[in-house]
CSV table of C-alpha atoms and ligand atoms in Angstrom, one decimal:
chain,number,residue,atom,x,y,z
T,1,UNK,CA,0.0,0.0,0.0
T,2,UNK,CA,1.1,3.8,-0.8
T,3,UNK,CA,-0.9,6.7,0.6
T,4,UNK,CA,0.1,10.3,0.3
T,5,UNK,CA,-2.1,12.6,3.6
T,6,UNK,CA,-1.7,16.3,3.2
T,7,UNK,CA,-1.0,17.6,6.5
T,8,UNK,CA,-1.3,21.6,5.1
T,9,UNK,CA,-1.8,22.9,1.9
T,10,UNK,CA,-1.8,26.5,2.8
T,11,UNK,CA,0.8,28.8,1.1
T,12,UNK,CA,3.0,31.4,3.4
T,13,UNK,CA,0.7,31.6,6.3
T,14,UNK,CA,-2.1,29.2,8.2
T,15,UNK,CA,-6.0,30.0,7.5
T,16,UNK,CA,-8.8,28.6,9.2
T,17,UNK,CA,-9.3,25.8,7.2
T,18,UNK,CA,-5.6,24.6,6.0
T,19,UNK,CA,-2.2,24.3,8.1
T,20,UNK,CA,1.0,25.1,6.4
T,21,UNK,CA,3.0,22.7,3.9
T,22,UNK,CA,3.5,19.0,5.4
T,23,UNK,CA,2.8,15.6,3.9
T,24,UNK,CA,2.9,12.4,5.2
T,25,UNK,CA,3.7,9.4,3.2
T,26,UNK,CA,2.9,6.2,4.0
T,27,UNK,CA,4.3,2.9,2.2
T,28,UNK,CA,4.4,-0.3,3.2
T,29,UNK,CA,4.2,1.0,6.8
T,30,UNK,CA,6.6,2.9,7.0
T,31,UNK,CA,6.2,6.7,7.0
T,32,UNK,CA,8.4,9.5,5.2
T,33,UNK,CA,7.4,13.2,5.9
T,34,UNK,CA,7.9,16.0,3.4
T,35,UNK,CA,8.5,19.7,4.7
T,36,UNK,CA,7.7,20.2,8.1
T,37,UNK,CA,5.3,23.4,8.8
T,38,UNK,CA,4.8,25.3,11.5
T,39,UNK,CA,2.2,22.9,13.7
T,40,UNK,CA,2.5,20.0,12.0
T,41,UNK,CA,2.8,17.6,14.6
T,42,UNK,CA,-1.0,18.4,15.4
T,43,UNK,CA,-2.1,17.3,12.4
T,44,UNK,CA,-0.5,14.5,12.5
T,45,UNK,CA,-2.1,13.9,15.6
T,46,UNK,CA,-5.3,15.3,14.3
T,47,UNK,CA,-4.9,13.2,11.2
T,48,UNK,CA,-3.7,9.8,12.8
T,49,UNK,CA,0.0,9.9,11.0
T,50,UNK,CA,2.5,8.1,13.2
T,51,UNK,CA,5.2,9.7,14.8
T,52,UNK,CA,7.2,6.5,14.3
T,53,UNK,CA,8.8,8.1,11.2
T,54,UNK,CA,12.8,8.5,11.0
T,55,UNK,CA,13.3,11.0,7.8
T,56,UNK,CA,12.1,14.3,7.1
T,57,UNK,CA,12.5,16.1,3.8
T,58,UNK,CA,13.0,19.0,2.8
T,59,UNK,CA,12.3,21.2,-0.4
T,60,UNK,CA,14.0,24.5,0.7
T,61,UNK,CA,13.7,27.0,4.1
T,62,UNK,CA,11.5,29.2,3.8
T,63,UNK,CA,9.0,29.7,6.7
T,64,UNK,CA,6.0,27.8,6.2
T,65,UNK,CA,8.0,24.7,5.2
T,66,UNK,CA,10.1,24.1,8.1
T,67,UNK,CA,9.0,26.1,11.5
T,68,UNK,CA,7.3,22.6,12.8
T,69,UNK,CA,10.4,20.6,13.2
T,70,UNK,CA,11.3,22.8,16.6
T,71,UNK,CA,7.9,21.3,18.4
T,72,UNK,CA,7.7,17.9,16.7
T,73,UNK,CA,12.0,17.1,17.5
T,74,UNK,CA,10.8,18.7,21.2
T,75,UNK,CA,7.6,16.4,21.4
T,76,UNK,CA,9.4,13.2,20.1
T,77,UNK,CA,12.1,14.0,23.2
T,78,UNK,CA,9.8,14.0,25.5
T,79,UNK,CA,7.8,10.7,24.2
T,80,UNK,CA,11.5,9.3,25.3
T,81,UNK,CA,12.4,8.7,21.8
T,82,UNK,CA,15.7,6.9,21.6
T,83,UNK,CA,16.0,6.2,17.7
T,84,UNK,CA,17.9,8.6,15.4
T,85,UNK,CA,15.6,10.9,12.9
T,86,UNK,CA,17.5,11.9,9.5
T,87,UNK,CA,16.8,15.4,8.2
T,88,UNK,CA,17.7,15.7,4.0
T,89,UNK,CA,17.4,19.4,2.1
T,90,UNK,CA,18.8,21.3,0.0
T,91,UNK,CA,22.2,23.8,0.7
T,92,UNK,CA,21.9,25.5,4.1
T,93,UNK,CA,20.2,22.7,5.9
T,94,UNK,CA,22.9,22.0,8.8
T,95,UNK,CA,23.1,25.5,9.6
T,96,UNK,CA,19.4,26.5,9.7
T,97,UNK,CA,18.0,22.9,10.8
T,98,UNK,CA,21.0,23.2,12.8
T,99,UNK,CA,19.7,26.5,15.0
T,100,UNK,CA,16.3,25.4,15.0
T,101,UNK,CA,17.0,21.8,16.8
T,102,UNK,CA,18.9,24.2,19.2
T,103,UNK,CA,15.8,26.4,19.7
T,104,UNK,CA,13.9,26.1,23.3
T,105,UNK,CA,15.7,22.6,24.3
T,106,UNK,CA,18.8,22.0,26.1
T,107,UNK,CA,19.6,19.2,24.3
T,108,UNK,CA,17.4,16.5,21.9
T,109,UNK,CA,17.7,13.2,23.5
T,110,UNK,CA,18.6,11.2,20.2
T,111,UNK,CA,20.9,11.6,17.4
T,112,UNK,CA,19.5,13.3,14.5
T,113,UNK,CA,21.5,13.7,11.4
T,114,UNK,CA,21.5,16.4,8.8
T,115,UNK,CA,22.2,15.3,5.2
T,116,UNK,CA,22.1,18.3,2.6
T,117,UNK,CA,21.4,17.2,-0.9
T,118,UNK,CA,21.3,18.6,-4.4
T,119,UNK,CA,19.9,17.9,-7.6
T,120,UNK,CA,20.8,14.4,-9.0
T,121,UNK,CA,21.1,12.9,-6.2
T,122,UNK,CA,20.0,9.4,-5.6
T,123,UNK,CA,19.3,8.4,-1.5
T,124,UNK,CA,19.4,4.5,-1.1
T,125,UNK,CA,19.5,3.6,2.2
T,126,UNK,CA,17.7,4.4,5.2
T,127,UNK,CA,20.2,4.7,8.2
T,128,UNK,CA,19.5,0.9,8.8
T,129,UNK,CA,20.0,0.2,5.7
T,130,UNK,CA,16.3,-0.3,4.3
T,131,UNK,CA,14.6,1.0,1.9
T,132,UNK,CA,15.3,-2.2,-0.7
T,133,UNK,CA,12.6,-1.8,-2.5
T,134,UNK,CA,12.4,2.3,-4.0
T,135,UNK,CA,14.5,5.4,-4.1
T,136,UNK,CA,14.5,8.7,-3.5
T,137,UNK,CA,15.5,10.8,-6.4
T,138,UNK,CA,16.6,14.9,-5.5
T,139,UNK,CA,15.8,17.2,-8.6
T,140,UNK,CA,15.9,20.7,-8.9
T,141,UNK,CA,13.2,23.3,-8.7
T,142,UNK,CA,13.0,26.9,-9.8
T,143,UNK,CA,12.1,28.9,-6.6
T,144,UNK,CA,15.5,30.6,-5.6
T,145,UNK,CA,18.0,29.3,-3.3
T,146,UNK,CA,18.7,25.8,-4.7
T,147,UNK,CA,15.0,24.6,-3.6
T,148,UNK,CA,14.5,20.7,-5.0
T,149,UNK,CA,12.1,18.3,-5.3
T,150,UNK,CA,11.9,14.7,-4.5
T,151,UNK,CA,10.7,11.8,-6.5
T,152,UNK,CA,9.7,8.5,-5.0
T,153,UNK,CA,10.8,5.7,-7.7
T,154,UNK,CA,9.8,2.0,-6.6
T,155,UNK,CA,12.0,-0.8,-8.1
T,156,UNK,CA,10.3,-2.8,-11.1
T,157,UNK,CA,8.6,-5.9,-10.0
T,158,UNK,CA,8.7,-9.6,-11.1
T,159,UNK,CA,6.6,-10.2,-13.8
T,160,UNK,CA,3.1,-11.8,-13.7
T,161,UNK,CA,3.7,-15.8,-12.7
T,162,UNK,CA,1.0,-18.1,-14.1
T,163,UNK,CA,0.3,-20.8,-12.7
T,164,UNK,CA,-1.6,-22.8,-15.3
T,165,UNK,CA,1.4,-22.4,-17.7
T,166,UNK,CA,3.8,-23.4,-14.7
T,167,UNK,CA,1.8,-26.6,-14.4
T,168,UNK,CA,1.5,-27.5,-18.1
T,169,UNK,CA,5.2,-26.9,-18.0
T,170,UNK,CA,4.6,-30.1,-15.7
T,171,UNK,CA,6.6,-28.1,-12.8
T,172,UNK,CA,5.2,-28.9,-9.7
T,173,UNK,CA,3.8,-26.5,-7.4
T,174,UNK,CA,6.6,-25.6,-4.4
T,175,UNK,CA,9.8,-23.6,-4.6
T,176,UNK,CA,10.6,-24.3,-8.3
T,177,UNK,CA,7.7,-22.1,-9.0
T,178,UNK,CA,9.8,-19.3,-6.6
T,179,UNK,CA,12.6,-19.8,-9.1
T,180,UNK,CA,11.3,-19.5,-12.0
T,181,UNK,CA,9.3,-16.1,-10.5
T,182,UNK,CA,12.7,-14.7,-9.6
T,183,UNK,CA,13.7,-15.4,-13.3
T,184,UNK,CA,15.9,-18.9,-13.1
T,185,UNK,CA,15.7,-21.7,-15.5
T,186,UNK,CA,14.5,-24.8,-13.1
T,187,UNK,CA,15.3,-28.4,-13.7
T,188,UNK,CA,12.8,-31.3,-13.5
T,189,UNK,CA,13.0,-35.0,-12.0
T,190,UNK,CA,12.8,-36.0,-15.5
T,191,UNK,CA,15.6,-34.3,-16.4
T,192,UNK,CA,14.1,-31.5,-18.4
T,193,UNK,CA,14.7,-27.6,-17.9
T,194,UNK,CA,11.8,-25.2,-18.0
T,195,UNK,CA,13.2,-21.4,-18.3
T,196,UNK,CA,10.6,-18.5,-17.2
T,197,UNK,CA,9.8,-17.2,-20.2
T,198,UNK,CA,6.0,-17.7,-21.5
T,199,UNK,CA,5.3,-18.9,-17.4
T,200,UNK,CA,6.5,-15.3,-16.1
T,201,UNK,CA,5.3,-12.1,-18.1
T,202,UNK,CA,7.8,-9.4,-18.3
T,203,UNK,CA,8.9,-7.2,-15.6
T,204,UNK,CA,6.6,-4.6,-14.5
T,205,UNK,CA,6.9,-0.8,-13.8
T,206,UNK,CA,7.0,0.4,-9.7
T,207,UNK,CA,5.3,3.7,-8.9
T,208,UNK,CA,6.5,6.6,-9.0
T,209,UNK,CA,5.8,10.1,-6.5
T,210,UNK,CA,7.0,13.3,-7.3
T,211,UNK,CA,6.4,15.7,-4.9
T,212,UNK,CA,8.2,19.7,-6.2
T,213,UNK,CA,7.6,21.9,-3.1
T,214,UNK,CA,7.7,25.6,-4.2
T,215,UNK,CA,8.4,26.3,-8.0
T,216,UNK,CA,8.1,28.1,-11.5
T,217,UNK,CA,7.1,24.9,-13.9
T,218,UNK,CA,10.1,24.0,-15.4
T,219,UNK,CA,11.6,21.1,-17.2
T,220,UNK,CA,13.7,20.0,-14.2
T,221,UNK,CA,10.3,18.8,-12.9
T,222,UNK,CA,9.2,17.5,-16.1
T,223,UNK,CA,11.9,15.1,-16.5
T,224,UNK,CA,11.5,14.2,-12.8
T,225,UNK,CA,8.0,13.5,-13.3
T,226,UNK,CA,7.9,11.4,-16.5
T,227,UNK,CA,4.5,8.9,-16.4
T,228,UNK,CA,4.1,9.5,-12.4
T,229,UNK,CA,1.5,7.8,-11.1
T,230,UNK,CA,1.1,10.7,-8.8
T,231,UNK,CA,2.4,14.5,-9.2
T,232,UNK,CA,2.1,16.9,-6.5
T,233,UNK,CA,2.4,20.1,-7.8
T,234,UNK,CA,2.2,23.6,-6.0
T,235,UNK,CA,-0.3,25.6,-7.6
T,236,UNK,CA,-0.5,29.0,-5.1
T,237,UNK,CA,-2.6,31.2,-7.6
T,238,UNK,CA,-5.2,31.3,-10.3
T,239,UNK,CA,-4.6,32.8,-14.0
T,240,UNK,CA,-5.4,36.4,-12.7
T,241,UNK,CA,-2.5,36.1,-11.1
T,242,UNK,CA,0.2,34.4,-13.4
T,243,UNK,CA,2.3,37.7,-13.1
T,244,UNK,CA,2.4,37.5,-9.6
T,245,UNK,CA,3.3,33.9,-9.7
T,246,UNK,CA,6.3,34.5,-11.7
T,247,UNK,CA,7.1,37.1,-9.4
T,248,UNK,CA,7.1,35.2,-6.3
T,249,UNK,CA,8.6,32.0,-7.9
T,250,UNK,CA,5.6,30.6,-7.5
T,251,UNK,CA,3.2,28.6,-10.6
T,252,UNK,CA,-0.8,28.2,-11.1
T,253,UNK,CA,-2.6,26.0,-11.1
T,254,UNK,CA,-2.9,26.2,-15.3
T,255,UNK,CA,1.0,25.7,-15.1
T,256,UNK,CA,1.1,22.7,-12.6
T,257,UNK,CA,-1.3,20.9,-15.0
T,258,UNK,CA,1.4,22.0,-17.9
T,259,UNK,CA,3.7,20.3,-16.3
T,260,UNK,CA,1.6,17.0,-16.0
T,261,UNK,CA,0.7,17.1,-18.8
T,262,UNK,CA,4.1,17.2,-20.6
T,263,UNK,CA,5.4,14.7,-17.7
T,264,UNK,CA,2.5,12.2,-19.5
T,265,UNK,CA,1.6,12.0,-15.2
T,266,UNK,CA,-1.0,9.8,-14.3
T,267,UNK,CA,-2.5,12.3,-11.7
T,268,UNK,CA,-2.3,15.5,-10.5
T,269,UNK,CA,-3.0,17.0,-7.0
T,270,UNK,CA,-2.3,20.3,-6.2
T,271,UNK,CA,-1.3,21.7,-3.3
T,272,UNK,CA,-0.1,25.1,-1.4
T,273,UNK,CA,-2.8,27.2,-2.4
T,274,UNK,CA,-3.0,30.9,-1.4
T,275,UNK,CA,-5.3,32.0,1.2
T,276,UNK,CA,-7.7,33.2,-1.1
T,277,UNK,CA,-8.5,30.1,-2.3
T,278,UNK,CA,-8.7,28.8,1.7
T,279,UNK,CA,-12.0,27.7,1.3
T,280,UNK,CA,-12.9,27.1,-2.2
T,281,UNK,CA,-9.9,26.0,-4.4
T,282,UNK,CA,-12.7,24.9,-7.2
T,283,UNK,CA,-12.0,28.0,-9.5
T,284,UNK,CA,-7.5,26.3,-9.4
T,285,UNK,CA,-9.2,23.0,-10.6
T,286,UNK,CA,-11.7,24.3,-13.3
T,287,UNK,CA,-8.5,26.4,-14.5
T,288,UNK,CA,-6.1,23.0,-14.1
T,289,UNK,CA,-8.7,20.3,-15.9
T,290,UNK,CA,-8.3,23.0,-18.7
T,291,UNK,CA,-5.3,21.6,-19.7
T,292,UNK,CA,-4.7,18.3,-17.8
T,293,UNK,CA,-8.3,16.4,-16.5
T,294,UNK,CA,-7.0,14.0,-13.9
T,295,UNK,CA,-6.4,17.4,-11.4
T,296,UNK,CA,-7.5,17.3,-7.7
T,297,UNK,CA,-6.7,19.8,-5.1
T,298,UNK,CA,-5.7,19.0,-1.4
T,299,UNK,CA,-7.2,19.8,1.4
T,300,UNK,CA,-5.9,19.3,5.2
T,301,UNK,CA,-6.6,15.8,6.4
T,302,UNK,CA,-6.8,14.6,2.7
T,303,UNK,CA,-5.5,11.0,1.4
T,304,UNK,CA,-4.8,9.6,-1.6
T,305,UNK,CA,-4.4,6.2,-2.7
T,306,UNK,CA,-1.5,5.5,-5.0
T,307,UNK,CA,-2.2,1.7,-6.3
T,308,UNK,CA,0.1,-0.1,-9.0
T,309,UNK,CA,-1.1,0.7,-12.3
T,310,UNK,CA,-2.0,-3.6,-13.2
U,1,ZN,ZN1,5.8,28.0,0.6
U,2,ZN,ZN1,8.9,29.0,-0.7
């Protein structure tokens, strides 16, 4: 299973109805967070994320993306917290992640380790060496201050195994079948070798998550985003407001769905709306489905499923 929940979706400041930029995601159990906004650890609470998580990510320092880690590093001290927490972003991350672990605590009670990254990179392996089964890609993103993105890439899978063919094959059912899934030629009692092919299908694709944090669309998340499954996109204004956008370093919601659709995405959500569209976001997504017609828009509290494409 892989779930994305939006923890906020507001752009710069809090409103009523949305928290600032946080996102939980949830595969296979395990939990990966991505930015950290100012009260963030109530909605996880709020929204039933676990704190169990050991890596935060982040897309860049302004503000509303990274304020939340004070309180959350604070409350996870005081739960008695004994495992070490890995923080990843971009340039500048030991110094200002740095201070702000240093903020209103004497000390934090277990090791946490700052890893800055930068475009292209590729991060493997969890600090206890998980992780097997995806990657985290870094890409760059156009907002100033070498902000990036990260892309969630799942290994490809086995192929389909069919068991019909296996037994015409006349191999019997118990770990040959295991070999010949994991692509090995098997020999039989009778002396004959079966080989995988027409019993296995070919390989099939993983998933894949982009998430960009704060940007201009650009072709750095293009290529990052190639046939996602799922695209997260920040959209902070409407068309009235492309200048501003540009401005700010910001896109629409018209150029998030640009972006999709030259990525060929599967599905875009948009997130990191202005306050003006707190309560409503409808006018983003009429303006989005424009271009690309798989578009949501988050909202606090909101998850999506992320299932394998067969
Ligand atoms: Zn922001
Ligand atoms: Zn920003």
């Amino acid at each position: 299973m892989l779930a994305v929940t939006f923890l906020g979706t507001s752009a710069a400041r809090p409103t009523v109805e949305r928290n600032v930029s946080a996102l939980a995601l949830v595969r296979e159990g395990e939990t990966l967070l991505f930015e950290c906004g100012e009260g963030t650890q109530r909605q996880m609470l709020r929204y039933g994320v676990s704190f169990a998580l050991s890596e935060i990510f982040f897309t860049h320092f302004h503000a509303d993306h990274f304020l939340g880690v004070i309180g959350l590093i604070r409350t996870l001290g005081l739960q008695g917290r004994e495992e070490a927490m890995q923080l990843f972003g971009p340039h500048g991350a030991k110094k200002l992640l740095g201070q702000a672990l240093q903020l209103g605590v004497e000390r934090v009670p277990f090791p946490v380790d700052i890893v800055e990254v930068h475009p292209g990179m590729v991060l493997r392996e969890t600090r206890d060496g998980q992780r097997a089964t995806y990657q985290i890609h870094v890409f760059a993103t156009e907002h100033g201050g070498g902000s990036v993105g990260y892309a969630l890439r799942e290994h490809e899978r086995p192929g389909r195994f069919d068991p019909e063919k296996a037994r015409a094959a006349g191999v019997p059912e118990g770990p040959l079948w295991g070999k010949l899934q994991r692509g090995e030629t098997v020999g039989l009692a009778d002396g004959r070798t079966v080989t995988p092919e027409g019993i296995v299908g070919p390989r099939r694709p993983g998933r894949l998550v982009v998430f960009t944090g704060d940007t201009r669309p650009c072709a750095a998340v293009v290529d990052a985003a190639q046939g996602a499954d799922l695209l997260i996109h920040e959209a902070t204004f409407g068309e009235e407001e492309k200048d501003r956008a540009r401005e700010t370093g910001h896109s629409t919601a018209r150029e998030a769905a640009q972006v999709a659709l030259a990525a060929n995405a599967k599905r875009l959500v948009l997130s990191h709306v202005s306050a003006r569209y707190s309560i409503s976001a409808e006018e983003l997504v009429k303006e989005a489905r424009e271009v690309f017609r798989e578009t949501t828009v988050a909202k606090d509290g909101m998850t999506v499923q992320v299932p394998y494409p067969d």
